[in-house]
């Protein structure tokens, strides 16, 4: 986090002329500070890694009233209602509801969504049937390793 925060402070200085004083603390203290709206720093970085590849795990789990979003005092009953509808929908129309919820969130939440991690993998030609998912974090196919085939006859 130190490197990220120093980079952001440098960009704010260079691009916006803002002088930002960083206040580094030990990681356990940082976590405790960000869990309470009364002690949260004016700006801070938090991340979220999904447990399963579905918008419900990004939107409902994090941003419904009573969830992690309350760390910044965020609560939107209109968003809650839309997410509850999407969570209860079992057909593909739920994806449209989540897309609407995402737009509502990004247009109205007092946060800056800074980045999404993207993984790139090089896979040898003799490794086939790799099933890629948004959840792959360590190596490609990590979510479905039993599908991977290695054709030793193709190896140089």
PDB file of C-alpha atoms in Angstrom, residues 81-134:
ATOM      1  CA  UNK A  81     -34.007  -2.261  -3.656  1.00  0.00           C
ATOM      2  CA  UNK A  82     -32.496  -2.831  -7.087  1.00  0.00           C
ATOM      3  CA  UNK A  83     -29.889  -5.242  -5.691  1.00  0.00           C
ATOM      4  CA  UNK A  84     -32.541  -7.172  -3.758  1.00  0.00           C
ATOM      5  CA  UNK A  85     -34.497  -7.556  -7.006  1.00  0.00           C
ATOM      6  CA  UNK A  86     -31.390  -8.722  -8.875  1.00  0.00           C
ATOM      7  CA  UNK A  87     -30.426 -11.119  -6.078  1.00  0.00           C
ATOM      8  CA  UNK A  88     -33.899 -12.726  -6.225  1.00  0.00           C
ATOM      9  CA  UNK A  89     -33.945 -13.064 -10.028  1.00  0.00           C
ATOM     10  CA  UNK A  90     -32.838 -16.430 -11.374  1.00  0.00           C
ATOM     11  CA  UNK A  91     -32.832 -15.819 -15.128  1.00  0.00           C
ATOM     12  CA  UNK A  92     -30.434 -13.819 -17.309  1.00  0.00           C
ATOM     13  CA  UNK A  93     -32.405 -10.603 -16.783  1.00  0.00           C
ATOM     14  CA  UNK A  94     -30.589 -10.353 -13.452  1.00  0.00           C
ATOM     15  CA  UNK A  95     -27.481  -9.223 -15.334  1.00  0.00           C
ATOM     16  CA  UNK A  96     -29.353  -6.160 -16.632  1.00  0.00           C
ATOM     17  CA  UNK A  97     -30.455  -5.370 -13.073  1.00  0.00           C
ATOM     18  CA  UNK A  98     -26.865  -5.624 -11.832  1.00  0.00           C
ATOM     19  CA  UNK A  99     -25.703  -3.408 -14.708  1.00  0.00           C
ATOM     20  CA  UNK A 100     -28.271  -0.784 -13.662  1.00  0.00           C
ATOM     21  CA  UNK A 101     -27.108  -1.105 -10.055  1.00  0.00           C
ATOM     22  CA  UNK A 102     -23.484  -0.700 -11.079  1.00  0.00           C
ATOM     23  CA  UNK A 103     -24.295   2.474 -12.994  1.00  0.00           C
ATOM     24  CA  UNK A 104     -26.249   3.813 -10.016  1.00  0.00           C
ATOM     25  CA  UNK A 105     -23.300   3.038  -7.750  1.00  0.00           C
ATOM     26  CA  UNK A 106     -20.565   4.497  -9.938  1.00  0.00           C
ATOM     27  CA  UNK A 107     -22.624   7.629 -10.618  1.00  0.00           C
ATOM     28  CA  UNK A 108     -23.536   8.253  -6.997  1.00  0.00           C
ATOM     29  CA  UNK A 109     -21.117   6.731  -4.496  1.00  0.00           C
ATOM     30  CA  UNK A 110     -18.550   9.038  -2.856  1.00  0.00           C
ATOM     31  CA  UNK A 111     -15.642   6.837  -3.922  1.00  0.00           C
ATOM     32  CA  UNK A 112     -13.056   6.720  -6.664  1.00  0.00           C
ATOM     33  CA  UNK A 113     -12.867   3.323  -8.293  1.00  0.00           C
ATOM     34  CA  UNK A 114      -9.150   3.338  -9.028  1.00  0.00           C
ATOM     35  CA  UNK A 115      -8.338   0.147 -10.903  1.00  0.00           C
ATOM     36  CA  UNK A 116      -9.271  -3.423 -11.667  1.00  0.00           C
ATOM     37  CA  UNK A 117      -6.508  -5.954 -11.656  1.00  0.00           C
ATOM     38  CA  UNK A 118      -6.095  -7.768 -14.946  1.00  0.00           C
ATOM     39  CA  UNK A 119      -4.163 -10.980 -15.219  1.00  0.00           C
ATOM     40  CA  UNK A 120      -2.281 -11.935 -18.372  1.00  0.00           C
ATOM     41  CA  UNK A 121      -1.025 -15.447 -18.932  1.00  0.00           C
ATOM     42  CA  UNK A 122       1.321 -17.091 -21.383  1.00  0.00           C
ATOM     43  CA  UNK A 123       0.291 -20.665 -22.056  1.00  0.00           C
ATOM     44  CA  UNK A 124       2.481 -23.048 -24.010  1.00  0.00           C
ATOM     45  CA  UNK A 125       0.878 -24.427 -27.192  1.00  0.00           C
ATOM     46  CA  UNK A 126       0.905 -27.975 -25.814  1.00  0.00           C
ATOM     47  CA  UNK A 127      -1.259 -26.929 -22.865  1.00  0.00           C
ATOM     48  CA  UNK A 128      -4.896 -26.971 -23.994  1.00  0.00           C
ATOM     49  CA  UNK A 129      -8.433 -26.855 -22.598  1.00  0.00           C
ATOM     50  CA  UNK A 130      -7.573 -24.129 -20.123  1.00  0.00           C
ATOM     51  CA  UNK A 131     -10.819 -22.635 -18.865  1.00  0.00           C
ATOM     52  CA  UNK A 132     -10.309 -18.964 -18.057  1.00  0.00           C
ATOM     53  CA  UNK A 133     -12.509 -17.185 -15.552  1.00  0.00           C
ATOM     54  CA  UNK A 134     -12.454 -13.729 -13.953  1.00  0.00           C
TER      55      UNK A 134
END
